[in-house]
Amino acid sequence: MIALALASILLPTVGAALIALSPRSASKRLGQIFAGLATACLLVLAYQFSVGGKIPAEYSVINFGGVEILGFGVDTVSVLVACAVVGIGFLISIYSGGYLDAGNREHPDIVRRRYFAFLSLFIGAMAGLVFSTTVIGQLVFFEISGVCSWALIGYYEKPKSLYSAAKALIITHIASLGLYVAASVMFLETHTFALSAIGGLSETAKTIVLLAILVAAWGKSAQLPFHMWLPDAMEAPTPVSAYLHAASMVKVGVYIFARALMSSNGAPELVGYVCTIMATITLVYGFIMYLPQCDMKRLLAYSTITQLSYMFLGLGLSVFGSQMAFNGAIAHLFNHAFAKTLFFLVAGALSYTTGTRMLPLLRGVLSKSPLLGIAFVVAALAIAGVPPFNGFFSKFAIFAGGFEVAQQHPLLMVLLVIALLESVGSFAWFLKWVGWTVPGRPSEAVAAASPVPLSMQIVLITLIVMAVCSSFIAAIWLG
Amino acid sequence: MTPIQLLCASLACSIVAAFGSLLLSRAENWAISFAGLGGLVAAVLGGVAGASVLSGAPLVLDVAGPFSFAHFIIRLDALSGLMVLVISTLAAVASIYSFSYVREYGGRGVGPMGFFFNLFVASMVLVVVADNAFWFLVFFEMMSLASYFLVIFDQDEEAVSAGFIYFLVAHAGSVAIMAGFFLMANAAGSLDFAAFRATHPSALVASIVFVLSLLGFGAKAGMIPLHVWLPRAHPAAPSHASALMSGVMIKIGVFGILKVSVDLLGGDVLWWGIAVLALGAISSVLGVIYALAEHDIKRLLAYHSVENIGIIMLGIGTGMIGIATHHPLVAMLGMLAGLYHLINHAIFKGLLFLGAGAVIFRMHTKDMDKMGGLARTMPWTSACFLVGALAISAIPPLNGFVSEWFTYQALFAAALDGTFLVQFATPIAATALALTGALAVMCFVKAYGEMFSGLPRSKKAEQTTEVPAPMIIGMVLLAAACVGLGLAAPLVVPVIGGIAAAILHMPPASFANGVMVLPGDPAHTLLSTPLLAVLLVGLATVPLAISAAFSGSRANRRQAAEPWACGYLPDAHMTVTAHSFAQPIRMFFAPLYAVRRTAAAASEGIERQFVKLVSLARRGEPMLDRALVGPSISFVGGVGKRLQILQSGALSTYCLYIVAALAILLLITLR
Amino acid sequence: MVASDLPPLLLLSPLVFALVIFAMPTSGRSARLIELLHLVSIVGTLVLALTTVGYVLSHGTLVTFGDWLMVDPLAAIFVGLIGVVGCLTGFYSIGYIRHDVAHGELTAVKQKLYYGFFNLFLFTMLLVVTANNIVMMWVGIEATTLGSAFLVGIYGKGTSLEAAWKYLIICSVGVAFGLYGTVLTFANASASIDPHQAVLWTSILAHAQDLDPTLVKIAFVFVLIGFGTKAGIFPMHAWLPDAHSEAPSPVSGLLSGVLLKCGLFVIIRYYAVTMKAIGPEFPQSILLVLGVLTVAVSAFLVFVQHDFKRKLAYHSIEHVGLIVIGLGVGGPLGIAAALLHTINHSFTKALLFCGSGNVLQKYGTRDLRSVKGILRTAPVTGLFIMAGALALAGFPPFNVFVSEFMVFAAGLDAGYPKLMILVALLFTITVAALVDIIAHSVLGKAPENMEKSDSSWLSLAPMGVLLALIMVFGVAMPRPVGDILRQATGIVMDQGHATATATPIEHVAAKK
Amino acid sequence: MSGLQIVNGLAGLLIVTSLLVVVARKPSQSAKFYALQSLVLVAVFVALGSATNAPQLYVWAAVAFVTKVVLVPVIMARSFGRLSDERLGSGERISPAVTVLLAAVVVLLCTLIISGVTLPAAAGIKPALAISLAHFFFGLACIVTQRNILKQVFGYCLMENGSHLTLALLAGSAPELVEIGITTDAVFAVVIMVILATQINRKLATLDADQLTTLKG
């Protein structure tokens, strides 16, 4: 199994190198092929893993002087998340093939090698991060993903996008100091970088390590006070936003924190309080910031911020002893990846066909392009948490888990109520835009839209299906 | 087949119909037929399933499902069986009706309509049979979702905005319900309703759960003040869907209140009953008053739904008072009244919506002021609508009368003995019911008169023709049901009484021909609708017979001439319009209408605050950015620029730096 | 040949070649011959250097020439560095100088002098790092100034002469302070041991406990100021941006990559003595303060600078600051981190300076505001600069990340969490600055009339090798490097080669 | 008068000669004064050698004589004569009187500092040591206060002489090879400085250090 996991990390990386070396015209195909291969590897891995009874396994890859520097671990959570991030990476590669061409109304483009090279590298880095069992490994892939994201956000090379890219990089880099601290403290206390050692730390050290990781996680997952890079990162090409800022990179934060909690053997309550309180504050802030947004992608960016807050809320609640909240957070990570990717890709398809992504200009999408209309509705409802779409199921678990532990902690009850209100609020807001955008007579921009390329259609349909199925997959997988 | 299997088959049918319709959406006629037929079969199967458990032990199906925290459990007991039966009945009729009616929507997506319609029915059925909080919520939301798409089907501004409010209120309600369920689950340690039933949470938690579910389900039921969505959403949906929404879906709200407060929580807190009673009274009175002021037929019907929900809640509330005060008679009577009215309202409101739909099918307008004289062109529709109108106006011997009569009985029974609070509340409620009944009559006199009698007030009204057979069949079936449920009350009452008893965990009461005998005073509960019918028919036919017998001699002296209208020929403009008809009432109840204005003003105020919040957010969004990122960059740049002065380019300065560094370090060292 | 001949041979080889090159006639035809000689010399130096390092690694310290020359593991690191970076920048020089000669920026005479001085410069640096005699060390340092001053001013333009002048004067003045430190140490030591031994670093270290503490302190301050000038520690750094920006790019690479480290090397030698004599507290606190100051000042200066090479020069100052912080933090981890960072920074900075050379020749300017779209006009150079900048910014999987992380960890270990976070934030500023280079110069719209053509393979090949080294050191550092780092740390800590196995250094020093 | 007193006295003479070097009008004059000073230095070495009975100091003296009294002044005199910058004027930032005062202050300060030193090797030669240090700093002051780059070269030479003296006083026992290395360095340094100064004068037509400030920031 380790071979497959390694393959899923190395294949895209090799792909990136090949893309950099081969002519521009081949970059598209190469990117898609390698992402596809990695996905295939992971699917086989997932199959073998579940057939083998889902027994977690760890493998050291690089050791030095008896200390594990880099190791990869296969367990239920990592396989699930890896399948999502790599699989979506593959979908995005396909979509990008259609999106980045001269027919794009918003950003006509010839595909530069840079795009697929960094995208491939990013996929590899994400897989690496997901499977990594050492803090150092996480830190390394964390930073690599940061660089790739920087390169991809600034892809269009406009001053604004370059500025946004630098901002994203710097802010996440500052936050990554948390991971530096965590790794250092861990190493100095235990002489190992293995995540599993967190459980053996003294209470104080554990608190420091977890809080430090939490800070890094906030940075990557765009939580207050590090959130400001994400809305600006919408300068990226839309498939990139979909992948990095919905499915994968922003999840890194949640994921590393989840991993730390998993191996912490019971985290101090302080960590739980910090995590939940900040999550709630971000939740409210993100919601308020929905209101003035007209740019669809910016709206989605804020929505991503709040959805990530739900995950942090779940993780924070799990500190108080709720396994259900933890599973909910992981499932939400998985579900949200599909739903938000779909939503971003709809935004991308809209700007591809109409040349704008300003919501006020987009009306009557359904009659012009039923697929986009349906996808829009599905994505919005999934994000808003309406069954049978996936968002509901994981949010439900988070809340259920929360109420489970809130009885003993009145403050948590308050936070949960705020979160519930927020969920109603964001539901209202998305419903409003669904009502505005999807039904009715097409607006000028929409009426003049060009058709959606086939590759993009296929990806959208796949994601619509996943937006319904993913929660069941996650639920079955996580047990 | 066991009822559970029947139910599953019914659900499967619904889903097949739904997806079939979607897949066939290119071939519209096929889609319509497939959706209708599938819906009909599903409804019949479901109806049989529901009917077969009305008097029997609960049946439970427990499937693990993918979610570890919640098993997928179906529980078919008397109450849910009743609900399934009601849903199925109306769904069957609506399916029949849809064969013709949906053609109206040709080219506008009949495939998806069939999809959502069938999904809507299936999710309603699942809501009532789900026996796990999680799945309950899932289906509750799916029900809202499916109906949301039906509401916005016209895709115009009004429909979309109505749909928005509808779905928002429903979702907010479901969140409240969810919170309540979570609190329960905490006490019970599981999300299964079976576990809920077995636990007794503390009084505070129980009350919080009750309030949350009252809010949540009340919103769904359209009880005042959570009714705002109802008069907008129901008119917007296609009529066969409106019939289901008004006829059944809002009942699920009532069902939920009943389920949570009585079935799950035991319901032995007095103020719960009083609260339900009070809200019911308010809903019924205000509902009918608002209905009076409408001239849009579907809005009018929608407000009547608010009214009737109020009436049902009066019954349920009384029943809850009975439970809390340990008066089995009151409890039983209240439940009986509530459930009976629930069924009845489903039938006649479905009928009325279908009737209205039929009219709209031909008229393409919902404005009653533009109709008139349709009785001549659309006799069947007119007749059915009349039956419905009479039923909703509680005219004996139709079904509405029976259930309202039981409601009165329950209220009086409760008023007879009990605490002061009960003795104070129930008479007021009874008065409210009386007022409601009177105004309802007036309202339907107006509605029927406006639409079907008099002269046509528009060209279209003159040119109307009767609607196609499937629609008529649907309406006739329901009209027959109205009559049947009225006349057959003695047969129906024991069944419903049995359900009420099952809810209350009491032994089924014994019933004799029209007389319900309970441990109480039988004099209060004497009712025989067949007798009433005979009397009423007699009252009408005896004078007619007399007149017929003696009129033969005068017939040939009869002259036909234009009616006298102060010298003018009567024309359509002279007819009383919906507006003018209601004018006295509007004057009389001006303060109550003012409530609506205040509410509107308040909502405007909220909207202003919201706009402020938006602009605040707009200004606030870049603020953090400006406060953190910008200053940091300019700080770094500024410091850098200042530090550049150090690098002045002058060699002697550089040498001095070295000397200074040495001096300082030496000073530190030798300190 | 015996092993003890290695160090003298190592020293002689570049010196002899330098003299031969100087002696060559200057005609058009001899240019190729001179290049060949140069090539033989640098390759020879590389081979000899690596042989020496290999010997030291397998057999331990190499002492020869009456104990005046010594290559211990600590020196071996620097010998290797000079060999590798010297060879690569020397190789890069061939293409670079050819281009300049072809464009009339340099004459044939200057070309000859360039190669001569280049080898001389290598010789002087080797002299510094192989010296055991502390006065010889000083002489070597002073000689590096003399050897490289001409290289800095080789273009003969106003600015380059000015830079050379400042470089010469300031370093001479600064290093003169170093002489005081040296003399004080010698006088101090000769009070207790034989004068002929007192001049040797090894014997001073051996008798460090007998030294007068006050004088040791004063001497350390003088040494720090004196050799710190050479190393570019704030506030003695003032010459550095001028010299590095005006020198030919390969020389800049050598200056930044190796010369600064030679200054640091001498400081490390005295640091070891001082620690042993009076304990670590005094030298470490001074180093820490200076290091943090250096990082703090240079971080801001990097940010506002628009001249490509000046920016890189300030960046070197910052990294020297980090190395000094590593030393100041102390402990096995801190010192190992500092040494590793020395190596890593050399490779990275050499790569970037070579890249800046390509850019300069392509665009004719170093002003980053007017350099755009390198990736389009010169893709390979662009790629190298991109990778180099990212490496320098401390991103994995490149090498600088590893040593930066180690310094950080060492700082936390030593109980300076706030300071370390401050430093890390300051480094974030430079991350911004480096990313800015990529964003605005490597990417962006290329000038209209510029054709797409990269530098010759002569220039690109050494850069490729450097990048490969950067990657190797980042991903899988060779085991021998880890060993030698550990041994060198042991020397600085004066624990001999018997470093306790349980210390974190064993694990971290050779991370990956 | 003991040998050491002679050493101390001669060292005092160094300050006087260095003042002459600094305040001299023309660089070529300065070169002559520098030769004179170096001669004094040689004398100090000889005196020190005889006083401490250190024969190797005679070698030092010989080497210093060849390089500092003959070689360097000749090189400087020959090349500086050709360099000129009319606009520069005297190139002083401070007047000669103040320079003298500065020298006095530096000597005083260094005496104070050295009085605190407890090195056994420095027992009898503290005044000389103080002066050598003062000499060093005075050379530094010359670099700082003189705008003429040629004077800056002299400043460097003065510093070098100061440190040379210190070396002799404190490390007279060090091997000769060391001394040769240091002297060679000094000679090469001066040579390179002269070449650079010549190039600057040729290229920029100035000798003014204040004109050399294009590189900044």
XYZ file of N, CA, C and O in Angstrom, chain B residues 432-544:
452
model
N -63.868 32.414 19.658
C -63.065 32.658 18.469
C -63.480 31.724 17.357
O -63.623 32.107 16.196
N -63.734 30.470 17.731
C -64.127 29.481 16.732
C -65.454 29.867 16.117
O -65.643 29.779 14.893
N -66.326 30.341 16.958
C -67.624 30.756 16.459
C -67.474 31.893 15.470
O -68.051 31.899 14.368
N -66.697 32.869 15.863
C -66.471 34.014 14.997
C -65.873 33.559 13.675
O -66.295 33.974 12.586
N -64.933 32.669 13.797
C -64.274 32.144 12.613
C -65.274 31.501 11.685
O -65.289 31.744 10.472
N -66.103 30.652 12.280
C -67.075 29.958 11.460
C -67.966 30.918 10.708
O -68.192 30.778 9.503
N -68.440 31.934 11.410
C -69.335 32.903 10.789
C -68.648 33.604 9.630
O -69.191 33.728 8.530
N -67.432 34.053 9.906
C -66.727 34.795 8.877
C -66.369 33.900 7.700
O -66.346 34.343 6.557
N -66.104 32.634 7.986
C -65.765 31.716 6.904
C -66.950 31.570 5.960
O -66.792 31.559 4.743
N -68.095 31.459 6.536
C -69.281 31.371 5.698
C -69.356 32.583 4.792
O -69.523 32.476 3.581
N -69.176 33.724 5.399
C -69.275 34.955 4.635
C -68.246 34.950 3.507
O -68.522 35.318 2.372
N -67.081 34.514 3.872
C -65.991 34.541 2.919
C -66.298 33.663 1.720
O -66.042 34.032 0.580
N -66.882 32.493 1.987
C -67.107 31.601 0.848
C -68.348 31.966 0.077
O -68.441 31.678 -1.114
N -69.246 32.603 0.758
C -70.358 33.167 0.009
C -69.799 34.137 -1.016
O -70.123 34.124 -2.200
N -68.898 34.936 -0.530
C -68.267 35.899 -1.407
C -67.493 35.194 -2.526
O -67.669 35.505 -3.711
N -66.693 34.228 -2.142
C -65.827 33.594 -3.140
C -66.656 32.882 -4.193
O -66.475 33.087 -5.390
N -67.584 32.086 -3.738
C -68.370 31.339 -4.699
C -69.181 32.284 -5.562
O -69.238 32.157 -6.782
N -69.760 33.250 -4.870
C -70.583 34.202 -5.593
C -69.788 34.939 -6.644
O -70.209 35.067 -7.794
N -68.687 35.405 -6.241
C -67.843 36.157 -7.153
C -67.459 35.342 -8.370
O -67.453 35.833 -9.492
N -67.093 34.112 -8.117
C -66.528 33.328 -9.202
C -67.583 32.715 -10.091
O -67.470 32.744 -11.313
N -68.578 32.155 -9.470
C -69.448 31.283 -10.250
C -70.814 31.882 -10.541
O -71.452 31.510 -11.501
N -71.301 32.803 -9.694
C -72.625 33.329 -9.949
C -72.521 34.661 -10.654
O -71.434 35.173 -10.916
N -73.623 35.222 -10.879
C -73.677 36.541 -11.481
C -73.289 36.498 -12.943
O -73.362 35.480 -13.612
N -72.868 37.666 -13.428
C -72.532 37.780 -14.830
C -71.016 37.686 -14.978
O -70.287 38.063 -14.069
N -70.596 37.222 -16.143
C -69.152 37.204 -16.388
C -68.630 38.631 -16.399
O -69.249 39.510 -17.013
N -67.506 38.851 -15.707
C -66.969 40.202 -15.652
C -65.802 40.402 -16.616
O -65.091 41.377 -16.524
N -65.578 39.438 -17.449
C -64.528 39.641 -18.443
C -64.817 38.763 -19.641
O -65.616 37.834 -19.577
N -64.177 39.108 -20.731
C -64.389 38.367 -21.952
C -64.021 36.900 -21.749
O -64.745 36.005 -22.180
N -62.946 36.718 -21.090
C -62.455 35.359 -20.860
C -63.450 34.551 -20.082
O -63.665 33.371 -20.347
N -64.043 35.211 -19.093
C -64.997 34.498 -18.255
C -66.158 33.992 -19.087
O -66.694 32.916 -18.822
N -66.531 34.748 -20.111
C -67.649 34.293 -20.960
C -67.252 33.085 -21.775
O -68.069 32.223 -22.052
N -65.983 33.080 -22.188
C -65.577 32.050 -23.139
C -65.085 30.770 -22.500
O -64.581 29.882 -23.171
N -65.159 30.670 -21.183
C -64.630 29.476 -20.538
C -65.449 28.263 -20.895
O -66.629 28.366 -21.231
N -64.772 27.100 -20.814
C -65.480 25.842 -20.983
C -65.080 24.933 -19.838
O -64.167 25.235 -19.097
N -65.804 23.830 -19.734
C -65.501 22.898 -18.646
C -64.118 22.303 -18.844
O -63.617 22.186 -19.964
N -63.498 21.970 -17.722
C -62.155 21.416 -17.770
C -62.197 19.941 -18.164
O -63.245 19.317 -18.068
N -61.048 19.374 -18.578
C -61.038 17.971 -19.007
C -61.410 17.015 -17.890
O -61.316 17.349 -16.704
N -61.746 15.826 -18.321
C -62.291 14.829 -17.398
C -61.400 14.498 -16.205
O -61.893 14.450 -15.068
N -60.095 14.263 -16.393
C -59.298 13.875 -15.220
C -59.410 14.892 -14.102
O -59.467 14.519 -12.927
N -59.460 16.153 -14.464
C -59.543 17.164 -13.422
C -60.879 17.081 -12.720
O -60.964 17.182 -11.492
N -61.908 16.857 -13.515
C -63.229 16.747 -12.895
C -63.290 15.532 -11.986
O -63.774 15.595 -10.861
N -62.725 14.434 -12.489
C -62.745 13.217 -11.667
C -62.078 13.485 -10.325
O -62.592 13.148 -9.261
N -60.935 14.160 -10.393
C -60.223 14.465 -9.148
C -61.106 15.258 -8.206
O -61.246 14.924 -7.019
N -61.737 16.269 -8.744
C -62.553 17.107 -7.859
C -63.753 16.356 -7.326
O -64.095 16.450 -6.147
N -64.366 15.584 -8.209
C -65.559 14.863 -7.781
C -65.215 13.885 -6.671
O -65.949 13.751 -5.685
N -64.074 13.229 -6.824
C -63.667 12.292 -5.786
C -63.578 12.986 -4.434
O -64.064 12.494 -3.422
N -62.952 14.151 -4.455
C -62.800 14.852 -3.186
C -64.138 15.354 -2.661
O -64.405 15.324 -1.450
N -64.969 15.836 -3.577
C -66.283 16.307 -3.135
C -67.050 15.167 -2.492
O -67.681 15.322 -1.440
N -66.946 14.009 -3.137
C -67.616 12.839 -2.564
C -67.070 12.535 -1.181
O -67.808 12.207 -0.249
N -65.760 12.685 -1.060
C -65.157 12.436 0.245
C -65.680 13.409 1.275
O -65.930 13.045 2.427
N -65.882 14.657 0.871
C -66.425 15.637 1.806
C -67.777 15.184 2.320
O -68.049 15.207 3.521
N -68.569 14.787 1.381
C -69.904 14.344 1.775
C -69.801 13.085 2.631
O -70.415 12.981 3.687
N -68.954 12.181 2.137
C -68.838 10.913 2.840
C -68.364 11.096 4.263
O -68.953 10.558 5.204
N -67.304 11.880 4.440
C -66.762 12.059 5.787
C -67.757 12.777 6.681
O -67.688 12.695 7.905
N -68.648 13.516 6.027
C -69.689 14.155 6.830
C -70.761 13.173 7.213
O -71.059 12.981 8.389
N -71.294 12.500 6.199
C -72.412 11.616 6.471
C -71.994 10.380 7.251
O -72.723 9.897 8.105
N -70.769 9.918 6.953
C -70.341 8.670 7.587
C -69.632 8.914 8.896
O -68.900 8.065 9.378
N -69.830 10.083 9.451
C -69.136 10.411 10.695
C -69.254 9.313 11.746
O -68.261 8.974 12.394
N -70.398 8.746 11.922
C -70.514 7.706 12.958
C -69.564 6.557 12.711
O -69.135 5.894 13.659
N -69.249 6.307 11.431
C -68.323 5.223 11.157
C -66.880 5.674 11.310
O -66.004 4.911 11.688
N -66.656 6.945 10.977
C -65.284 7.437 10.980
C -64.808 7.715 12.401
O -63.671 7.430 12.760
N -65.704 8.277 13.169
C -65.310 8.712 14.502
C -64.634 7.618 15.321
O -63.588 7.870 15.926
N -65.181 6.406 15.320
C -64.504 5.383 16.132
C -63.063 5.149 15.684
O -62.174 4.965 16.512
N -62.858 5.183 14.370
C -61.498 4.937 13.878
C -60.564 6.020 14.394
O -59.497 5.752 14.949
N -60.990 7.272 14.196
C -60.122 8.364 14.621
C -59.989 8.383 16.135
O -58.932 8.654 16.694
N -61.085 8.056 16.764
C -60.998 7.963 18.220
C -59.968 6.940 18.638
O -59.221 7.146 19.594
N -59.931 5.865 17.887
C -58.937 4.836 18.202
C -57.523 5.386 18.052
O -56.637 5.123 18.876
N -57.333 6.179 16.998
C -56.000 6.758 16.807
C -55.664 7.686 17.968
O -54.568 7.646 18.526
N -56.671 8.529 18.304
C -56.449 9.455 19.415
C -56.092 8.677 20.671
O -55.172 9.049 21.413
N -56.788 7.585 20.868
C -56.512 6.777 22.056
C -55.102 6.218 22.015
O -54.397 6.183 23.018
N -54.710 5.823 20.791
C -53.362 5.271 20.673
C -52.333 6.328 21.020
O -51.330 6.055 21.678
N -52.581 7.552 20.570
C -51.639 8.620 20.899
C -51.602 8.843 22.403
O -50.549 9.047 22.997
N -52.774 8.792 22.979
C -52.871 9.115 24.404
C -52.556 7.911 25.288
O -52.589 8.017 26.503
N -52.296 6.795 24.649
C -52.047 5.570 25.396
C -53.221 5.240 26.311
O -53.069 4.969 27.488
N -54.418 5.354 25.745
C -55.607 5.015 26.520
C -56.293 3.844 25.828
O -56.075 3.624 24.634
N -57.111 3.135 26.557
C -57.882 2.097 25.885
C -58.848 2.735 24.911
O -59.375 3.817 25.194
N -59.056 2.122 23.753
C -59.994 2.702 22.797
C -61.370 2.856 23.436
O -61.828 1.979 24.155
N -61.961 4.012 23.189
C -63.289 4.240 23.766
C -64.323 3.451 22.982
O -64.101 3.081 21.832
N -65.404 3.197 23.625
C -66.463 2.473 22.908
C -67.380 3.471 22.226
O -67.655 4.541 22.741
N -67.789 3.127 21.049
C -68.645 4.028 20.294
C -69.922 3.307 19.907
O -69.909 2.130 19.560
N -70.976 4.021 19.967
C -72.230 3.473 19.453
C -72.715 4.403 18.363
O -72.177 5.478 18.192
N -73.672 4.007 17.697
C -74.131 4.694 16.506
C -74.195 6.205 16.677
O -75.177 6.774 17.135
N -73.136 6.847 16.328
C -73.142 8.308 16.381
C -73.008 8.836 17.778
O -72.877 10.021 17.978
N -73.013 7.968 18.689
C -72.900 8.450 20.046
C -71.591 7.943 20.630
O -71.305 6.771 20.615
N -70.854 8.879 21.059
C -69.584 8.482 21.616
C -69.750 8.391 23.110
O -70.110 9.353 23.771
N -69.513 7.203 23.608
C -69.716 7.024 25.031
C -68.363 6.966 25.723
O -67.513 6.178 25.387
N -68.233 7.859 26.625
C -66.956 7.955 27.314
C -67.234 8.032 28.797
O -68.360 8.272 29.199
N -66.240 7.844 29.589
C -66.447 8.107 31.017
C -66.744 9.578 31.225
O -65.894 10.360 31.606
N -67.886 9.991 30.873
C -68.260 11.391 31.017
C -69.740 11.499 30.724
O -70.447 10.493 30.704
N -70.187 12.655 30.465
C -71.600 12.841 30.219
C -71.894 12.644 28.745
O -71.463 13.427 27.912
N -72.591 11.587 28.391
C -72.835 11.306 26.974
C -73.664 12.387 26.301
O -73.624 12.520 25.093
N -74.373 13.175 27.093
C -75.224 14.191 26.490
C -74.438 15.201 25.675
O -74.931 15.797 24.735
N -73.225 15.375 26.047
C -72.442 16.390 25.346
C -72.010 15.958 23.963
O -71.608 16.758 23.163
N -72.019 14.686 23.754
C -71.350 14.217 22.567
C -72.301 13.552 21.597
O -71.907 12.697 20.829
N -73.506 13.958 21.640
C -74.494 13.315 20.784
C -74.485 13.981 19.413
O -74.677 15.168 19.272
N -74.207 13.170 18.422
C -74.216 13.740 17.077
C -74.567 12.651 16.090
O -73.994 11.575 16.102
N -75.499 12.957 15.207
C -75.805 12.008 14.144
C -75.944 12.769 12.840
O -76.952 13.429 12.589
N -74.932 12.743 12.061
C -75.001 13.470 10.801
C -76.002 12.916 9.820
O -76.617 13.685 9.087
N -76.212 11.604 9.748
C -77.253 11.138 8.819
C -78.603 11.747 9.153
O -79.325 12.200 8.262
N -78.832 11.831 10.446
C -80.091 12.440 10.855
C -80.152 13.882 10.406
O -81.140 14.365 9.840
N -79.088 14.554 10.631
C -79.004 15.948 10.223
C -79.245 16.077 8.731
O -79.958 16.967 8.273
N -78.618 15.173 8.003
C -78.747 15.233 6.552
C -80.197 15.080 6.133
O -80.700 15.837 5.311
N -80.796 14.105 6.765
C -82.201 13.884 6.428
C -83.005 15.137 6.731
O -83.798 15.599 5.914
N -82.728 15.686 7.899
C -83.456 16.898 8.281
C -83.206 18.015 7.286
O -84.104 18.714 6.849
N -81.970 18.177 6.931
C -81.629 19.271 6.045
C -82.230 19.087 4.668
O -82.772 20.026 4.075
N -82.111 17.873 4.201
C -82.714 17.615 2.891
C -84.205 17.864 2.973
O -84.803 18.472 2.084
N -84.744 17.416 4.081
C -86.167 17.643 4.268
C -86.488 19.117 4.274
O -87.409 19.590 3.598
N -85.677 19.872 4.996
C -85.931 21.306 5.097
C -85.928 21.960 3.724
O -86.683 22.879 3.469
N -85.075 21.466 2.886
C -84.988 22.087 1.571
C -86.076 21.581 0.637
O -86.634 22.339 -0.145
N -86.346 20.294 0.726
C -87.242 19.716 -0.278
C -88.722 19.921 0.041
O -89.524 20.068 -0.869
N -89.068 19.961 1.300
C -90.481 20.115 1.645
C -91.040 21.433 1.093
O -92.041 21.428 0.395
N -90.379 22.556 1.323
C -90.913 23.784 0.728
C -90.943 23.735 -0.785
O -91.920 24.201 -1.399
N -89.934 23.126 -1.365
C -89.894 23.050 -2.814
C -91.067 22.220 -3.320
O -91.723 22.571 -4.302
